[in-house]
Structure formats: C-alpha cells, structure tokens
Amino acid sequence: MALAVGVREERAEARRQTLIDAARALFVNQGFHQTGVAQLAAVSGIKMGQIYRDFGSKDDIIAAICEQDISMLLSDVKLFDDQTARGPQALRAWIEDYVTHQPGLDQCRILTEIVAEAGRNSRVAQILVDLETRLQAKFDSVFSALTNGQVDQDDRMRLIRIMMALNMGLMMQKAVQPHYDAVATTRAAMDLILRELELMIQAPRPGQKRVAV
C-alpha cells in the first residue's frame, strides 16, 4: 500500500512539474494574461480538469514558479549555515558567490512578467511579498553570522533591502537587454555593500571588540 501511494505521489509531482515547465515557457514567451488554462492543457498534455485539481488557478501556478525560483536562489548561493564560517573573509566569499550566481535570461523574463502582474493582482503581490520576506530573513541570518552579530539588525536589513532592490532592477535590465553585463554591475554594487558592512564591523557597539578586516 505504501509503495502504491509513493508511486502515485511521484506521478502527481511529475505531472505538476510538467505543467509548471509548460507555464513558465508560455508566460516568458507571451505573457501571463495571454496564456489561458486551455492553452496550458494543450501544451502540457494535461487535461484542464486535472490542472484545476492540481492548481486552483493560474495564481497558484505563479506561486509554484516563484517558490521554485526562490528555492533555486537559496541553493545556488551558499548561505553559510555553518556557524564556524564567520568574519570578513567569509563575508567576501559569500558575496562573490552571490555575484557569480546570476539568474538566467528566462528567469529574468518570468520575474518581470510576474512583477507586472503583481501590480494588477493583489494575490500575486502578496505571494511576492511573502517570498521576499522569507528571503530577507535568510539573508539577515547570513549577514548576522558572517559579521559575528556586530551589525545591528536595522542596519543589516537596510543593506539587504538595497541589495535586493538592485538585484531586482538588474534582472529587469537583463530581461530588456539580454546581453547586459549584470555580473559586472552586481559585483560593483556588492563591493559598495561589502565596504559598508566592513565599516560597520570596524565600528562595533559599546562593549564589543573591534574586528580586524
């Protein structure tokens, strides 16, 4: 019985992924509003009734795409959960890893399409806000560990919000200009953020020791 349930779950997950992949391609090429569920069914080979059983609406498909993209970002960029990996050198290594793991063109295009939809659709907007909040919390945990907790959370979050806003803008820039050198621009921006963090580390709060950079 357990084996049969496992097989059904694997098949259901494979079917959902097939639909997500089809939706991603259609959204990139022709936009969210121009893509109907009937077309998703035709391209994916999955019946419309089954699509609505797996996903209640196109918004739910967008949520699944966003979830996958956030998960890829978190796995692509090393996030130093190891508490021994701390200090300025580890921070430099983390930022370089972040810079070099830039999203591909299709990912930039789908994000641009989803952001545009979020301006019209409050549910999609909330999906993005929730995912961004999770990502900010993870980045804040990393920044706290890598700076030995010497930078106030308000200061960390200010830099994280700047970092994420720059990254969002660069992804949209790449969607418009596919050959735009986002890596070089991201590296320059992250260098500025790194210098700001290092200045904060060198000016610890009362009672804390200065850390050599």
PDB file of C-alpha atoms in Angstrom:
ATOM      1  CA  MET A   1       0.000   0.000   0.000  1.00  0.00           C
ATOM      2  CA  ALA A   2       2.763   2.432   0.987  1.00  0.00           C
ATOM      3  CA  LEU A   3       4.594   1.683  -2.268  1.00  0.00           C
ATOM      4  CA  ALA A   4       1.461   2.380  -4.325  1.00  0.00           C
ATOM      5  CA  VAL A   5       0.919   5.679  -2.511  1.00  0.00           C
ATOM      6  CA  GLY A   6       4.531   6.627  -3.118  1.00  0.00           C
ATOM      7  CA  VAL A   7       4.220   5.884  -6.831  1.00  0.00           C
ATOM      8  CA  ARG A   8       1.046   7.980  -7.080  1.00  0.00           C
ATOM      9  CA  GLU A   9       2.719  10.867  -5.298  1.00  0.00           C
ATOM     10  CA  GLU A  10       5.727  10.686  -7.627  1.00  0.00           C
ATOM     11  CA  ARG A  11       3.454  10.699 -10.655  1.00  0.00           C
ATOM     12  CA  ALA A  12       1.459  13.628  -9.282  1.00  0.00           C
ATOM     13  CA  GLU A  13       4.649  15.589  -8.623  1.00  0.00           C
ATOM     14  CA  ALA A  14       5.960  14.819 -12.120  1.00  0.00           C
ATOM     15  CA  ARG A  15       2.640  15.968 -13.600  1.00  0.00           C
ATOM     16  CA  ARG A  16       2.736  19.194 -11.602  1.00  0.00           C
ATOM     17  CA  GLN A  17       6.300  19.846 -12.733  1.00  0.00           C
ATOM     18  CA  THR A  18       5.345  19.233 -16.357  1.00  0.00           C
ATOM     19  CA  LEU A  19       2.634  21.859 -16.034  1.00  0.00           C
ATOM     20  CA  ILE A  20       4.938  24.327 -14.258  1.00  0.00           C
ATOM     21  CA  ASP A  21       7.535  23.937 -17.004  1.00  0.00           C
ATOM     22  CA  ALA A  22       4.911  24.499 -19.709  1.00  0.00           C
ATOM     23  CA  ALA A  23       3.507  27.525 -17.883  1.00  0.00           C
ATOM     24  CA  ARG A  24       6.956  29.024 -17.392  1.00  0.00           C
ATOM     25  CA  ALA A  25       7.715  28.781 -21.115  1.00  0.00           C
ATOM     26  CA  LEU A  26       4.345  30.237 -22.123  1.00  0.00           C
ATOM     27  CA  PHE A  27       4.499  33.078 -19.589  1.00  0.00           C
ATOM     28  CA  VAL A  28       8.000  34.003 -20.791  1.00  0.00           C
ATOM     29  CA  ASN A  29       7.087  33.965 -24.474  1.00  0.00           C
ATOM     30  CA  GLN A  30       3.623  35.515 -24.485  1.00  0.00           C
ATOM     31  CA  GLY A  31       2.863  36.849 -21.014  1.00  0.00           C
ATOM     32  CA  PHE A  32       0.570  35.872 -18.184  1.00  0.00           C
ATOM     33  CA  HIS A  33      -2.679  37.364 -19.471  1.00  0.00           C
ATOM     34  CA  GLN A  34      -2.225  35.979 -22.983  1.00  0.00           C
ATOM     35  CA  THR A  35      -1.869  32.452 -21.622  1.00  0.00           C
ATOM     36  CA  GLY A  36      -5.104  30.615 -20.855  1.00  0.00           C
ATOM     37  CA  VAL A  37      -5.646  27.376 -18.991  1.00  0.00           C
ATOM     38  CA  ALA A  38      -6.841  25.725 -22.211  1.00  0.00           C
ATOM     39  CA  GLN A  39      -3.508  26.543 -23.830  1.00  0.00           C
ATOM     40  CA  LEU A  40      -1.647  25.247 -20.786  1.00  0.00           C
ATOM     41  CA  ALA A  41      -3.589  21.999 -21.140  1.00  0.00           C
ATOM     42  CA  ALA A  42      -2.778  21.743 -24.847  1.00  0.00           C
ATOM     43  CA  VAL A  43       0.952  22.403 -24.416  1.00  0.00           C
ATOM     44  CA  SER A  44       1.436  20.278 -21.308  1.00  0.00           C
ATOM     45  CA  GLY A  45      -0.822  17.416 -22.381  1.00  0.00           C
ATOM     46  CA  ILE A  46      -2.648  17.594 -19.051  1.00  0.00           C
ATOM     47  CA  LYS A  47      -6.435  17.833 -19.040  1.00  0.00           C
ATOM     48  CA  MET A  48      -7.994  21.056 -17.792  1.00  0.00           C
ATOM     49  CA  GLY A  49      -9.894  19.283 -15.021  1.00  0.00           C
ATOM     50  CA  GLN A  50      -6.662  17.823 -13.701  1.00  0.00           C
ATOM     51  CA  ILE A  51      -4.951  21.218 -13.875  1.00  0.00           C
ATOM     52  CA  TYR A  52      -7.641  22.706 -11.653  1.00  0.00           C
ATOM     53  CA  ARG A  53      -7.286  19.773  -9.236  1.00  0.00           C
ATOM     54  CA  ASP A  54      -3.517  20.261  -9.016  1.00  0.00           C
ATOM     55  CA  PHE A  55      -3.644  24.066  -9.046  1.00  0.00           C
ATOM     56  CA  GLY A  56      -6.729  26.035  -8.142  1.00  0.00           C
ATOM     57  CA  SER A  57      -5.882  28.883 -10.540  1.00  0.00           C
ATOM     58  CA  LYS A  58      -3.141  30.492 -12.604  1.00  0.00           C
ATOM     59  CA  ASP A  59      -2.192  32.407  -9.460  1.00  0.00           C
ATOM     60  CA  ASP A  60      -1.335  29.092  -7.806  1.00  0.00           C
ATOM     61  CA  ILE A  61       0.890  28.212 -10.763  1.00  0.00           C
ATOM     62  CA  ILE A  62       2.654  31.564 -10.374  1.00  0.00           C
ATOM     63  CA  ALA A  63       3.124  30.794  -6.672  1.00  0.00           C
ATOM     64  CA  ALA A  64       4.725  27.457  -7.569  1.00  0.00           C
ATOM     65  CA  ILE A  65       7.061  29.121 -10.079  1.00  0.00           C
ATOM     66  CA  CYS A  66       8.085  31.763  -7.520  1.00  0.00           C
ATOM     67  CA  GLU A  67       8.665  29.090  -4.895  1.00  0.00           C
ATOM     68  CA  GLN A  68      10.938  27.146  -7.230  1.00  0.00           C
ATOM     69  CA  ASP A  69      12.917  30.231  -8.218  1.00  0.00           C
ATOM     70  CA  ILE A  70      13.442  31.277  -4.599  1.00  0.00           C
ATOM     71  CA  SER A  71      14.490  27.715  -3.730  1.00  0.00           C
ATOM     72  CA  MET A  72      17.000  27.733  -6.604  1.00  0.00           C
ATOM     73  CA  LEU A  73      18.448  31.021  -5.407  1.00  0.00           C
ATOM     74  CA  LEU A  74      18.819  29.730  -1.862  1.00  0.00           C
ATOM     75  CA  SER A  75      20.515  26.535  -3.064  1.00  0.00           C
ATOM     76  CA  ASP A  76      22.700  28.200  -5.711  1.00  0.00           C
ATOM     77  CA  VAL A  77      24.157  30.786  -3.343  1.00  0.00           C
ATOM     78  CA  LYS A  78      25.967  29.257  -0.383  1.00  0.00           C
ATOM     79  CA  LEU A  79      24.283  30.613   2.730  1.00  0.00           C
ATOM     80  CA  PHE A  80      26.833  29.589   5.347  1.00  0.00           C
ATOM     81  CA  ASP A  81      24.601  27.776   7.795  1.00  0.00           C
ATOM     82  CA  ASP A  82      27.872  26.542   9.324  1.00  0.00           C
ATOM     83  CA  GLN A  83      28.281  28.817  12.354  1.00  0.00           C
ATOM     84  CA  THR A  84      32.089  28.462  12.182  1.00  0.00           C
ATOM     85  CA  ALA A  85      32.159  30.226   8.771  1.00  0.00           C
ATOM     86  CA  ARG A  86      32.232  33.772  10.063  1.00  0.00           C
ATOM     87  CA  GLY A  87      34.130  37.009   9.727  1.00  0.00           C
ATOM     88  CA  PRO A  88      35.104  39.371   6.910  1.00  0.00           C
ATOM     89  CA  GLN A  89      36.838  36.764   4.729  1.00  0.00           C
ATOM     90  CA  ALA A  90      33.772  34.532   4.817  1.00  0.00           C
ATOM     91  CA  LEU A  91      31.635  37.581   4.029  1.00  0.00           C
ATOM     92  CA  ARG A  92      33.753  38.364   0.954  1.00  0.00           C
ATOM     93  CA  ALA A  93      33.478  34.740  -0.202  1.00  0.00           C
ATOM     94  CA  TRP A  94      29.702  34.773   0.261  1.00  0.00           C
ATOM     95  CA  ILE A  95      29.284  37.997  -1.713  1.00  0.00           C
ATOM     96  CA  GLU A  96      31.457  36.706  -4.565  1.00  0.00           C
ATOM     97  CA  ASP A  97      29.332  33.557  -4.681  1.00  0.00           C
ATOM     98  CA  TYR A  98      26.188  35.691  -4.746  1.00  0.00           C
ATOM     99  CA  VAL A  99      27.573  37.810  -7.587  1.00  0.00           C
ATOM    100  CA  THR A 100      28.592  34.911  -9.800  1.00  0.00           C
ATOM    101  CA  HIS A 101      25.275  33.045  -9.442  1.00  0.00           C
ATOM    102  CA  GLN A 102      23.112  35.364 -11.506  1.00  0.00           C
ATOM    103  CA  PRO A 103      19.750  34.137 -12.867  1.00  0.00           C
ATOM    104  CA  GLY A 104      19.363  33.138 -16.493  1.00  0.00           C
ATOM    105  CA  LEU A 105      17.518  35.148 -19.121  1.00  0.00           C
ATOM    106  CA  ASP A 106      14.278  33.145 -18.904  1.00  0.00           C
ATOM    107  CA  GLN A 107      14.231  33.543 -15.128  1.00  0.00           C
ATOM    108  CA  CYS A 108      14.673  37.304 -15.535  1.00  0.00           C
ATOM    109  CA  ARG A 109      11.828  37.432 -18.050  1.00  0.00           C
ATOM    110  CA  ILE A 110       9.430  35.412 -15.931  1.00  0.00           C
ATOM    111  CA  LEU A 111      10.164  37.575 -12.891  1.00  0.00           C
ATOM    112  CA  THR A 112       9.481  40.720 -14.908  1.00  0.00           C
ATOM    113  CA  GLU A 113       6.155  39.263 -16.043  1.00  0.00           C
ATOM    114  CA  ILE A 114       5.197  38.252 -12.502  1.00  0.00           C
ATOM    115  CA  VAL A 115       6.131  41.657 -11.065  1.00  0.00           C
ATOM    116  CA  ALA A 116       3.963  43.336 -13.709  1.00  0.00           C
ATOM    117  CA  GLU A 117       1.074  41.044 -12.785  1.00  0.00           C
ATOM    118  CA  ALA A 118       1.604  41.825  -9.090  1.00  0.00           C
ATOM    119  CA  GLY A 119       0.793  45.462  -9.858  1.00  0.00           C
ATOM    120  CA  ARG A 120      -2.673  44.379 -11.009  1.00  0.00           C
ATOM    121  CA  ASN A 121      -3.313  41.329  -8.863  1.00  0.00           C
ATOM    122  CA  SER A 122      -3.223  41.655  -5.064  1.00  0.00           C
ATOM    123  CA  ARG A 123      -2.881  37.908  -4.562  1.00  0.00           C
ATOM    124  CA  VAL A 124       0.202  37.702  -6.764  1.00  0.00           C
ATOM    125  CA  ALA A 125       1.573  40.777  -4.980  1.00  0.00           C
ATOM    126  CA  GLN A 126       1.146  39.022  -1.629  1.00  0.00           C
ATOM    127  CA  ILE A 127       2.880  35.918  -2.977  1.00  0.00           C
ATOM    128  CA  LEU A 128       5.906  38.048  -3.880  1.00  0.00           C
ATOM    129  CA  VAL A 129       5.843  39.885  -0.538  1.00  0.00           C
ATOM    130  CA  ASP A 130       5.758  36.592   1.388  1.00  0.00           C
ATOM    131  CA  LEU A 131       8.637  35.120  -0.611  1.00  0.00           C
ATOM    132  CA  GLU A 132      10.664  38.321  -0.296  1.00  0.00           C
ATOM    133  CA  THR A 133      10.134  38.316   3.476  1.00  0.00           C
ATOM    134  CA  ARG A 134      11.456  34.756   3.684  1.00  0.00           C
ATOM    135  CA  LEU A 135      14.461  35.621   1.545  1.00  0.00           C
ATOM    136  CA  GLN A 136      15.237  38.726   3.592  1.00  0.00           C
ATOM    137  CA  ALA A 137      15.090  36.696   6.800  1.00  0.00           C
ATOM    138  CA  LYS A 138      17.542  34.157   5.390  1.00  0.00           C
ATOM    139  CA  PHE A 139      19.920  36.853   4.170  1.00  0.00           C
ATOM    140  CA  ASP A 140      19.696  38.581   7.547  1.00  0.00           C
ATOM    141  CA  SER A 141      20.643  35.343   9.288  1.00  0.00           C
ATOM    142  CA  VAL A 142      23.654  35.023   6.987  1.00  0.00           C
ATOM    143  CA  PHE A 143      24.763  38.637   7.438  1.00  0.00           C
ATOM    144  CA  SER A 144      24.427  38.313  11.220  1.00  0.00           C
ATOM    145  CA  ALA A 145      26.571  35.170  11.282  1.00  0.00           C
ATOM    146  CA  LEU A 146      29.190  36.455   8.846  1.00  0.00           C
ATOM    147  CA  THR A 147      29.597  39.723  10.752  1.00  0.00           C
ATOM    148  CA  ASN A 148      29.704  37.971  14.138  1.00  0.00           C
ATOM    149  CA  GLY A 149      26.498  39.745  15.132  1.00  0.00           C
ATOM    150  CA  GLN A 150      28.311  43.093  15.298  1.00  0.00           C
ATOM    151  CA  VAL A 151      25.979  44.927  12.933  1.00  0.00           C
ATOM    152  CA  ASP A 152      22.552  45.994  14.190  1.00  0.00           C
ATOM    153  CA  GLN A 153      19.611  44.281  12.529  1.00  0.00           C
ATOM    154  CA  ASP A 154      18.203  47.595  11.301  1.00  0.00           C
ATOM    155  CA  ASP A 155      21.499  48.319   9.528  1.00  0.00           C
ATOM    156  CA  ARG A 156      21.682  44.781   8.136  1.00  0.00           C
ATOM    157  CA  MET A 157      18.132  44.972   6.804  1.00  0.00           C
ATOM    158  CA  ARG A 158      18.765  48.363   5.230  1.00  0.00           C
ATOM    159  CA  LEU A 159      21.647  46.903   3.222  1.00  0.00           C
ATOM    160  CA  ILE A 160      19.718  43.734   2.390  1.00  0.00           C
ATOM    161  CA  ARG A 161      16.799  45.765   1.026  1.00  0.00           C
ATOM    162  CA  ILE A 162      19.215  47.806  -1.091  1.00  0.00           C
ATOM    163  CA  MET A 163      20.856  44.600  -2.323  1.00  0.00           C
ATOM    164  CA  MET A 164      17.533  43.001  -3.253  1.00  0.00           C
ATOM    165  CA  ALA A 165      16.232  46.153  -4.954  1.00  0.00           C
ATOM    166  CA  LEU A 166      19.405  46.403  -7.039  1.00  0.00           C
ATOM    167  CA  ASN A 167      19.178  42.746  -7.936  1.00  0.00           C
ATOM    168  CA  MET A 168      15.541  43.100  -8.982  1.00  0.00           C
ATOM    169  CA  GLY A 169      16.416  46.081 -11.170  1.00  0.00           C
ATOM    170  CA  LEU A 170      19.313  44.238 -12.770  1.00  0.00           C
ATOM    171  CA  MET A 171      17.113  41.243 -13.564  1.00  0.00           C
ATOM    172  CA  MET A 172      14.648  43.528 -15.317  1.00  0.00           C
ATOM    173  CA  GLN A 173      17.508  45.231 -17.148  1.00  0.00           C
ATOM    174  CA  LYS A 174      18.694  41.849 -18.377  1.00  0.00           C
ATOM    175  CA  ALA A 175      15.167  40.928 -19.476  1.00  0.00           C
ATOM    176  CA  VAL A 176      15.138  44.057 -21.666  1.00  0.00           C
ATOM    177  CA  GLN A 177      18.783  43.793 -22.787  1.00  0.00           C
ATOM    178  CA  PRO A 178      19.775  40.094 -22.811  1.00  0.00           C
ATOM    179  CA  HIS A 179      23.478  40.863 -23.313  1.00  0.00           C
ATOM    180  CA  TYR A 180      23.649  43.334 -20.438  1.00  0.00           C
ATOM    181  CA  ASP A 181      26.605  42.534 -18.164  1.00  0.00           C
ATOM    182  CA  ALA A 182      24.667  42.047 -14.940  1.00  0.00           C
ATOM    183  CA  VAL A 183      27.584  40.268 -13.241  1.00  0.00           C
ATOM    184  CA  ALA A 184      29.910  43.282 -13.543  1.00  0.00           C
ATOM    185  CA  THR A 185      27.231  45.671 -12.272  1.00  0.00           C
ATOM    186  CA  THR A 186      26.244  43.330  -9.444  1.00  0.00           C
ATOM    187  CA  ARG A 187      29.876  42.978  -8.389  1.00  0.00           C
ATOM    188  CA  ALA A 188      30.289  46.771  -8.251  1.00  0.00           C
ATOM    189  CA  ALA A 189      27.093  47.145  -6.210  1.00  0.00           C
ATOM    190  CA  MET A 190      28.040  44.356  -3.821  1.00  0.00           C
ATOM    191  CA  ASP A 191      31.508  45.877  -3.365  1.00  0.00           C
ATOM    192  CA  LEU A 192      29.785  49.018  -2.081  1.00  0.00           C
ATOM    193  CA  ILE A 193      27.634  46.959   0.289  1.00  0.00           C
ATOM    194  CA  LEU A 194      30.692  44.996   1.454  1.00  0.00           C
ATOM    195  CA  ARG A 195      32.595  48.183   2.244  1.00  0.00           C
ATOM    196  CA  GLU A 196      29.618  49.494   4.196  1.00  0.00           C
ATOM    197  CA  LEU A 197      29.402  46.271   6.200  1.00  0.00           C
ATOM    198  CA  GLU A 198      33.135  46.310   6.897  1.00  0.00           C
ATOM    199  CA  LEU A 199      32.893  49.880   8.165  1.00  0.00           C
ATOM    200  CA  MET A 200      30.106  48.776  10.486  1.00  0.00           C
ATOM    201  CA  ILE A 201      32.242  45.874  11.711  1.00  0.00           C
ATOM    202  CA  GLN A 202      35.122  48.262  12.412  1.00  0.00           C
ATOM    203  CA  ALA A 203      32.819  50.466  14.492  1.00  0.00           C
ATOM    204  CA  PRO A 204      31.321  47.957  16.955  1.00  0.00           C
ATOM    205  CA  ARG A 205      28.721  48.771  19.525  1.00  0.00           C
ATOM    206  CA  PRO A 206      29.852  49.668  23.064  1.00  0.00           C
ATOM    207  CA  GLY A 207      31.365  46.700  24.885  1.00  0.00           C
ATOM    208  CA  GLN A 208      32.335  44.856  21.686  1.00  0.00           C
ATOM    209  CA  LYS A 209      35.851  44.379  20.389  1.00  0.00           C
ATOM    210  CA  ARG A 210      36.939  45.743  17.041  1.00  0.00           C
ATOM    211  CA  VAL A 211      37.364  43.043  14.383  1.00  0.00           C
ATOM    212  CA  ALA A 212      40.322  43.298  12.021  1.00  0.00           C
ATOM    213  CA  VAL A 213      39.305  43.442   8.346  1.00  0.00           C
TER     214      VAL A 213
END
